[in-house]
């Protein structure tokens, strides 16, 4: 069964460093999303992407964040200058006419 | 934005017991999904159920969209059912776009042997 994959599974970085989180969505899906979950809290929406552009973004998704779909398979989330409060699990999701499928997540730890 | 409330926040069961988890939402939705977050943090799709009733093995779900709630039933619970159960809803978006999911706070289920 097709699934969303994410790399790396765990990333440790120092405050102020740039990180790129990578996702490979399910191949025939058209809608792509990033969410995050701070430890012990609920899952929060960051950004959605359709037809090669951002379709919606949350207040969390400020100028430090960017997304790209550089080729036909990858979908990336970049954080330019990480802060301690960016430590969280980041989930990529892809969608097919409504239902969204989530990847296993990347746990980002900012020290 | 839409509000999603789940109850109960915590639930402790003995193996073999049945349970019902509830999700209330404050406005009309296009989509409702139930997820199980396992101890490794993975979000596992359980149901895509904007309305009606579905069953998958020991799990079933019912969404009554007109009354803005959904129920997840777990029968004959097993220790592997432990984890956090999330309800998430999608508000209607413009045009043909499919929008973000808004998650509830989750129900933490612990099943003891």
PDB file of C-alpha atoms in Angstrom:
ATOM      1  CA  UNK A   1       0.000   0.000   0.000  1.00  0.00           C
ATOM      2  CA  UNK A   2       1.426   3.430  -0.922  1.00  0.00           C
ATOM      3  CA  UNK A   3       2.526   5.578   1.968  1.00  0.00           C
ATOM      4  CA  UNK A   4       3.979   8.981   2.729  1.00  0.00           C
ATOM      5  CA  UNK A   5       7.639   8.853   3.710  1.00  0.00           C
ATOM      6  CA  UNK A   6       9.686  11.434   5.605  1.00  0.00           C
ATOM      7  CA  UNK A   7      13.397  11.935   6.206  1.00  0.00           C
ATOM      8  CA  UNK A   8      15.160  12.206   8.534  1.00  0.00           C
ATOM      9  CA  UNK A   9      13.225  10.532  11.328  1.00  0.00           C
ATOM     10  CA  UNK A  10      15.067  12.617  13.900  1.00  0.00           C
ATOM     11  CA  UNK A  11      17.041  15.832  13.451  1.00  0.00           C
ATOM     12  CA  UNK A  12      19.036  17.620  16.126  1.00  0.00           C
ATOM     13  CA  UNK A  13      20.182  21.143  15.330  1.00  0.00           C
ATOM     14  CA  UNK A  14      21.530  24.190  17.094  1.00  0.00           C
ATOM     15  CA  UNK A  15      19.513  27.357  17.486  1.00  0.00           C
ATOM     16  CA  UNK A  16      19.938  29.641  14.487  1.00  0.00           C
ATOM     17  CA  UNK A  17      20.756  26.846  12.050  1.00  0.00           C
ATOM     18  CA  UNK A  18      18.753  26.067   8.922  1.00  0.00           C
ATOM     19  CA  UNK A  19      17.015  22.729   8.580  1.00  0.00           C
ATOM     20  CA  UNK A  20      15.269  21.061   5.663  1.00  0.00           C
ATOM     21  CA  UNK A  21      12.701  18.377   6.313  1.00  0.00           C
ATOM     22  CA  UNK A  22      11.901  16.105   3.402  1.00  0.00           C
ATOM     23  CA  UNK A  23       8.769  14.265   2.400  1.00  0.00           C
ATOM     24  CA  UNK A  24       7.774  12.005  -0.456  1.00  0.00           C
ATOM     25  CA  UNK A  25       3.971  12.151  -0.805  1.00  0.00           C
ATOM     26  CA  UNK A  26       1.861   9.383  -2.295  1.00  0.00           C
ATOM     27  CA  UNK A  27       2.478   9.551  -6.013  1.00  0.00           C
ATOM     28  CA  UNK A  28      -0.976  10.358  -7.420  1.00  0.00           C
ATOM     29  CA  UNK A  29      -1.945  12.830  -4.702  1.00  0.00           C
ATOM     30  CA  UNK A  30      -2.407  16.480  -5.549  1.00  0.00           C
ATOM     31  CA  UNK A  31      -2.616  18.196  -2.164  1.00  0.00           C
ATOM     32  CA  UNK A  32       0.270  18.447   0.246  1.00  0.00           C
ATOM     33  CA  UNK A  33       0.440  19.643   3.841  1.00  0.00           C
ATOM     34  CA  UNK A  34       2.799  20.196   6.751  1.00  0.00           C
ATOM     35  CA  UNK A  35       1.653  19.958  10.363  1.00  0.00           C
ATOM     36  CA  UNK A  36       3.538  20.003  13.623  1.00  0.00           C
ATOM     37  CA  UNK A  37       2.962  18.629  17.102  1.00  0.00           C
ATOM     38  CA  UNK A  38       4.745  20.034  20.131  1.00  0.00           C
ATOM     39  CA  UNK A  39       5.286  17.314  22.713  1.00  0.00           C
ATOM     40  CA  UNK A  40       2.076  16.540  24.599  1.00  0.00           C
ATOM     41  CA  UNK A  41      -0.066  18.869  22.513  1.00  0.00           C
ATOM     42  CA  UNK A  42      -2.421  18.508  19.608  1.00  0.00           C
ATOM     43  CA  UNK A  43      -1.437  18.484  15.951  1.00  0.00           C
ATOM     44  CA  UNK A  44      -1.372  21.965  14.366  1.00  0.00           C
ATOM     45  CA  UNK A  45      -1.631  22.942  10.715  1.00  0.00           C
ATOM     46  CA  UNK A  46       1.289  24.835   9.177  1.00  0.00           C
ATOM     47  CA  UNK A  47       0.753  25.076   5.416  1.00  0.00           C
ATOM     48  CA  UNK A  48      -1.035  23.525   2.457  1.00  0.00           C
ATOM     49  CA  UNK A  49       0.269  23.329  -1.099  1.00  0.00           C
ATOM     50  CA  UNK A  50      -1.579  22.690  -4.345  1.00  0.00           C
ATOM     51  CA  UNK A  51      -0.758  23.254  -7.985  1.00  0.00           C
ATOM     52  CA  UNK A  52       2.771  24.361  -7.111  1.00  0.00           C
ATOM     53  CA  UNK A  53       1.785  27.129  -4.767  1.00  0.00           C
ATOM     54  CA  UNK A  54       0.791  27.691  -1.160  1.00  0.00           C
ATOM     55  CA  UNK A  55      -2.985  27.535  -0.820  1.00  0.00           C
ATOM     56  CA  UNK A  56      -3.202  28.320   2.898  1.00  0.00           C
ATOM     57  CA  UNK A  57      -0.830  28.967   5.773  1.00  0.00           C
ATOM     58  CA  UNK A  58      -1.271  29.379   9.502  1.00  0.00           C
ATOM     59  CA  UNK A  59      -0.021  32.144  11.784  1.00  0.00           C
ATOM     60  CA  UNK A  60       2.818  29.815  12.806  1.00  0.00           C
ATOM     61  CA  UNK A  61       4.105  29.721   9.220  1.00  0.00           C
ATOM     62  CA  UNK A  62       6.023  32.998   9.283  1.00  0.00           C
ATOM     63  CA  UNK A  63       8.915  34.219   7.126  1.00  0.00           C
ATOM     64  CA  UNK A  64      11.260  31.687   8.727  1.00  0.00           C
ATOM     65  CA  UNK A  65       9.386  28.876   7.014  1.00  0.00           C
ATOM     66  CA  UNK A  66       9.206  27.963   3.345  1.00  0.00           C
ATOM     67  CA  UNK A  67       8.002  25.009   1.309  1.00  0.00           C
ATOM     68  CA  UNK A  68       9.051  23.646  -2.043  1.00  0.00           C
ATOM     69  CA  UNK A  69       8.177  20.886  -4.414  1.00  0.00           C
ATOM     70  CA  UNK A  70      11.460  20.839  -6.314  1.00  0.00           C
ATOM     71  CA  UNK A  71      10.596  17.880  -8.519  1.00  0.00           C
ATOM     72  CA  UNK A  72       7.692  15.536  -9.156  1.00  0.00           C
ATOM     73  CA  UNK A  73       8.160  13.531  -5.985  1.00  0.00           C
ATOM     74  CA  UNK A  74       9.658  15.523  -3.101  1.00  0.00           C
ATOM     75  CA  UNK A  75       8.012  18.105  -0.853  1.00  0.00           C
ATOM     76  CA  UNK A  76      10.240  20.005   1.555  1.00  0.00           C
ATOM     77  CA  UNK A  77       9.831  22.258   4.577  1.00  0.00           C
ATOM     78  CA  UNK A  78      12.691  24.647   5.330  1.00  0.00           C
ATOM     79  CA  UNK A  79      13.173  26.499   8.594  1.00  0.00           C
ATOM     80  CA  UNK A  80      15.753  29.215   7.996  1.00  0.00           C
ATOM     81  CA  UNK A  81      16.874  30.064  11.515  1.00  0.00           C
ATOM     82  CA  UNK A  82      15.623  27.581  14.066  1.00  0.00           C
ATOM     83  CA  UNK A  83      14.445  28.624  17.523  1.00  0.00           C
ATOM     84  CA  UNK A  84      14.074  26.539  20.657  1.00  0.00           C
ATOM     85  CA  UNK A  85      10.301  26.693  20.287  1.00  0.00           C
ATOM     86  CA  UNK A  86      10.530  25.015  16.859  1.00  0.00           C
ATOM     87  CA  UNK A  87      11.276  21.733  18.631  1.00  0.00           C
ATOM     88  CA  UNK A  88       8.388  19.471  17.674  1.00  0.00           C
ATOM     89  CA  UNK A  89       7.318  16.520  15.566  1.00  0.00           C
ATOM     90  CA  UNK A  90       6.731  17.648  11.974  1.00  0.00           C
ATOM     91  CA  UNK A  91       4.282  15.665   9.876  1.00  0.00           C
ATOM     92  CA  UNK A  92       3.892  15.753   6.133  1.00  0.00           C
ATOM     93  CA  UNK A  93       0.550  14.729   4.677  1.00  0.00           C
ATOM     94  CA  UNK A  94      -0.803  14.249   1.193  1.00  0.00           C
ATOM     95  CA  UNK A  95      -4.387  14.192   0.086  1.00  0.00           C
ATOM     96  CA  UNK A  96      -6.640  12.659  -2.520  1.00  0.00           C
ATOM     97  CA  UNK A  97     -10.061  14.303  -2.751  1.00  0.00           C
ATOM     98  CA  UNK A  98     -10.386  15.054   0.945  1.00  0.00           C
ATOM     99  CA  UNK A  99      -8.767  12.229   2.878  1.00  0.00           C
ATOM    100  CA  UNK A 100      -5.295  13.056   4.130  1.00  0.00           C
ATOM    101  CA  UNK A 101      -2.554  10.500   4.747  1.00  0.00           C
ATOM    102  CA  UNK A 102       0.233  11.286   7.167  1.00  0.00           C
ATOM    103  CA  UNK A 103       3.882  10.367   7.114  1.00  0.00           C
ATOM    104  CA  UNK A 104       5.683   8.965  10.167  1.00  0.00           C
ATOM    105  CA  UNK A 105       7.025  12.382  11.139  1.00  0.00           C
ATOM    106  CA  UNK A 106      10.397  14.026  11.721  1.00  0.00           C
ATOM    107  CA  UNK A 107      11.243  14.792  15.322  1.00  0.00           C
ATOM    108  CA  UNK A 108      13.135  18.104  15.350  1.00  0.00           C
ATOM    109  CA  UNK A 109      15.125  18.981  18.442  1.00  0.00           C
ATOM    110  CA  UNK A 110      16.619  22.465  18.640  1.00  0.00           C
ATOM    111  CA  UNK A 111      19.334  22.917  21.272  1.00  0.00           C
TER     112      UNK A 111
ATOM    113  CA  UNK B   1     -12.018  29.034  13.266  1.00  0.00           C
ATOM    114  CA  UNK B   2     -13.761  25.764  13.945  1.00  0.00           C
ATOM    115  CA  UNK B   3     -13.553  24.247  17.422  1.00  0.00           C
ATOM    116  CA  UNK B   4     -13.067  20.507  17.932  1.00  0.00           C
ATOM    117  CA  UNK B   5     -13.631  18.990  21.358  1.00  0.00           C
ATOM    118  CA  UNK B   6     -12.953  15.395  22.271  1.00  0.00           C
ATOM    119  CA  UNK B   7     -14.119  13.483  25.296  1.00  0.00           C
ATOM    120  CA  UNK B   8     -13.117  11.959  27.548  1.00  0.00           C
ATOM    121  CA  UNK B   9      -9.569  13.337  27.754  1.00  0.00           C
ATOM    122  CA  UNK B  10      -8.329  10.128  29.389  1.00  0.00           C
ATOM    123  CA  UNK B  11      -9.711   6.612  29.436  1.00  0.00           C
ATOM    124  CA  UNK B  12      -8.369   3.569  31.258  1.00  0.00           C
ATOM    125  CA  UNK B  13      -9.732   0.137  30.401  1.00  0.00           C
ATOM    126  CA  UNK B  14      -9.143  -3.497  31.140  1.00  0.00           C
ATOM    127  CA  UNK B  15      -8.426  -5.682  28.134  1.00  0.00           C
ATOM    128  CA  UNK B  16     -11.666  -6.902  26.608  1.00  0.00           C
ATOM    129  CA  UNK B  17     -13.739  -3.874  27.554  1.00  0.00           C
ATOM    130  CA  UNK B  18     -15.645  -1.701  25.079  1.00  0.00           C
ATOM    131  CA  UNK B  19     -15.401   2.077  24.816  1.00  0.00           C
ATOM    132  CA  UNK B  20     -16.878   5.071  23.028  1.00  0.00           C
ATOM    133  CA  UNK B  21     -14.906   8.203  22.198  1.00  0.00           C
ATOM    134  CA  UNK B  22     -16.714  11.378  21.196  1.00  0.00           C
ATOM    135  CA  UNK B  23     -15.800  14.301  18.947  1.00  0.00           C
ATOM    136  CA  UNK B  24     -17.911  17.473  18.836  1.00  0.00           C
ATOM    137  CA  UNK B  25     -17.288  20.211  16.281  1.00  0.00           C
ATOM    138  CA  UNK B  26     -18.636  23.727  16.163  1.00  0.00           C
ATOM    139  CA  UNK B  27     -19.488  24.193  12.478  1.00  0.00           C
ATOM    140  CA  UNK B  28     -20.216  22.377   9.219  1.00  0.00           C
ATOM    141  CA  UNK B  29     -17.370  20.253   7.896  1.00  0.00           C
ATOM    142  CA  UNK B  30     -16.377  18.731   4.555  1.00  0.00           C
ATOM    143  CA  UNK B  31     -14.358  15.942   6.046  1.00  0.00           C
ATOM    144  CA  UNK B  32     -13.802  14.171   9.348  1.00  0.00           C
ATOM    145  CA  UNK B  33     -11.037  11.724  10.084  1.00  0.00           C
ATOM    146  CA  UNK B  34     -10.116   9.621  13.097  1.00  0.00           C
ATOM    147  CA  UNK B  35      -6.468   8.819  13.798  1.00  0.00           C
ATOM    148  CA  UNK B  36      -4.609   6.647  16.261  1.00  0.00           C
ATOM    149  CA  UNK B  37      -1.243   7.977  17.388  1.00  0.00           C
ATOM    150  CA  UNK B  38       0.884   5.037  18.457  1.00  0.00           C
ATOM    151  CA  UNK B  39       3.670   5.130  21.069  1.00  0.00           C
ATOM    152  CA  UNK B  40       6.210   5.928  18.326  1.00  0.00           C
ATOM    153  CA  UNK B  41       4.259   9.057  17.400  1.00  0.00           C
ATOM    154  CA  UNK B  42       2.913   7.843  14.084  1.00  0.00           C
ATOM    155  CA  UNK B  43      -0.567   8.973  13.036  1.00  0.00           C
ATOM    156  CA  UNK B  44      -2.481   5.996  11.712  1.00  0.00           C
ATOM    157  CA  UNK B  45      -5.614   6.632   9.638  1.00  0.00           C
ATOM    158  CA  UNK B  46      -8.587   4.869  11.164  1.00  0.00           C
ATOM    159  CA  UNK B  47     -11.574   6.336   9.359  1.00  0.00           C
ATOM    160  CA  UNK B  48     -12.445   8.940   6.770  1.00  0.00           C
ATOM    161  CA  UNK B  49     -16.054   9.551   7.744  1.00  0.00           C
ATOM    162  CA  UNK B  50     -17.687  12.900   6.880  1.00  0.00           C
ATOM    163  CA  UNK B  51     -21.072  11.249   7.501  1.00  0.00           C
ATOM    164  CA  UNK B  52     -22.637   7.868   8.151  1.00  0.00           C
ATOM    165  CA  UNK B  53     -21.223   4.737   9.764  1.00  0.00           C
ATOM    166  CA  UNK B  54     -18.186   2.622   8.931  1.00  0.00           C
ATOM    167  CA  UNK B  55     -16.696  -0.474  10.494  1.00  0.00           C
ATOM    168  CA  UNK B  56     -13.217  -1.940  10.371  1.00  0.00           C
ATOM    169  CA  UNK B  57     -12.758  -5.019  12.505  1.00  0.00           C
ATOM    170  CA  UNK B  58     -13.213  -4.144  16.180  1.00  0.00           C
ATOM    171  CA  UNK B  59     -13.466  -0.440  15.400  1.00  0.00           C
ATOM    172  CA  UNK B  60     -16.424   1.440  14.066  1.00  0.00           C
ATOM    173  CA  UNK B  61     -17.286   5.104  13.674  1.00  0.00           C
ATOM    174  CA  UNK B  62     -20.417   7.146  13.206  1.00  0.00           C
ATOM    175  CA  UNK B  63     -20.658  10.787  12.169  1.00  0.00           C
ATOM    176  CA  UNK B  64     -23.905  12.732  12.483  1.00  0.00           C
ATOM    177  CA  UNK B  65     -22.973  15.813  10.481  1.00  0.00           C
ATOM    178  CA  UNK B  66     -26.275  17.616  11.095  1.00  0.00           C
ATOM    179  CA  UNK B  67     -25.709  17.407  14.857  1.00  0.00           C
ATOM    180  CA  UNK B  68     -21.966  18.064  14.593  1.00  0.00           C
ATOM    181  CA  UNK B  69     -20.536  15.058  16.338  1.00  0.00           C
ATOM    182  CA  UNK B  70     -18.744  11.820  15.637  1.00  0.00           C
ATOM    183  CA  UNK B  71     -18.285   8.696  17.745  1.00  0.00           C
ATOM    184  CA  UNK B  72     -15.507   6.104  17.641  1.00  0.00           C
ATOM    185  CA  UNK B  73     -16.350   2.695  19.104  1.00  0.00           C
ATOM    186  CA  UNK B  74     -13.676   0.264  20.199  1.00  0.00           C
ATOM    187  CA  UNK B  75     -14.881  -3.210  21.085  1.00  0.00           C
ATOM    188  CA  UNK B  76     -12.982  -5.959  22.910  1.00  0.00           C
ATOM    189  CA  UNK B  77     -10.063  -3.626  23.515  1.00  0.00           C
ATOM    190  CA  UNK B  78      -6.483  -4.931  23.407  1.00  0.00           C
ATOM    191  CA  UNK B  79      -3.288  -3.531  24.905  1.00  0.00           C
ATOM    192  CA  UNK B  80      -2.172  -2.578  21.393  1.00  0.00           C
ATOM    193  CA  UNK B  81      -5.126  -0.174  21.209  1.00  0.00           C
ATOM    194  CA  UNK B  82      -3.358   2.059  23.728  1.00  0.00           C
ATOM    195  CA  UNK B  83      -2.309   5.473  22.494  1.00  0.00           C
ATOM    196  CA  UNK B  84      -3.920   8.772  21.631  1.00  0.00           C
ATOM    197  CA  UNK B  85      -7.008   8.983  19.441  1.00  0.00           C
ATOM    198  CA  UNK B  86      -7.477  12.179  17.476  1.00  0.00           C
ATOM    199  CA  UNK B  87     -10.477  13.486  15.625  1.00  0.00           C
ATOM    200  CA  UNK B  88      -9.734  16.021  12.872  1.00  0.00           C
ATOM    201  CA  UNK B  89     -12.096  18.030  10.705  1.00  0.00           C
ATOM    202  CA  UNK B  90     -11.790  19.955   7.473  1.00  0.00           C
ATOM    203  CA  UNK B  91     -13.758  23.152   7.102  1.00  0.00           C
ATOM    204  CA  UNK B  92     -15.264  23.966   3.708  1.00  0.00           C
ATOM    205  CA  UNK B  93     -12.671  25.772   1.586  1.00  0.00           C
ATOM    206  CA  UNK B  94     -13.153  27.866  -1.526  1.00  0.00           C
ATOM    207  CA  UNK B  95     -13.565  26.344  -4.956  1.00  0.00           C
ATOM    208  CA  UNK B  96     -12.206  22.840  -5.421  1.00  0.00           C
ATOM    209  CA  UNK B  97      -9.500  23.173  -2.812  1.00  0.00           C
ATOM    210  CA  UNK B  98      -9.188  20.714   0.046  1.00  0.00           C
ATOM    211  CA  UNK B  99      -8.320  22.539   3.205  1.00  0.00           C
ATOM    212  CA  UNK B 100      -6.445  22.005   6.417  1.00  0.00           C
ATOM    213  CA  UNK B 101      -7.413  19.581   9.130  1.00  0.00           C
ATOM    214  CA  UNK B 102      -8.161  21.007  12.561  1.00  0.00           C
ATOM    215  CA  UNK B 103      -7.409  18.487  15.290  1.00  0.00           C
ATOM    216  CA  UNK B 104      -8.996  17.966  18.655  1.00  0.00           C
ATOM    217  CA  UNK B 105      -6.923  17.601  21.802  1.00  0.00           C
ATOM    218  CA  UNK B 106      -7.200  13.828  21.674  1.00  0.00           C
ATOM    219  CA  UNK B 107      -8.284  11.048  24.007  1.00  0.00           C
ATOM    220  CA  UNK B 108      -5.484   9.169  25.751  1.00  0.00           C
ATOM    221  CA  UNK B 109      -6.477   5.499  25.932  1.00  0.00           C
ATOM    222  CA  UNK B 110      -4.667   3.068  28.195  1.00  0.00           C
ATOM    223  CA  UNK B 111      -5.620  -0.609  28.023  1.00  0.00           C
ATOM    224  CA  UNK B 112      -4.321  -2.791  30.845  1.00  0.00           C
ATOM    225  CA  UNK B 113      -3.839  -6.555  30.435  1.00  0.00           C
TER     226      UNK B 113
END
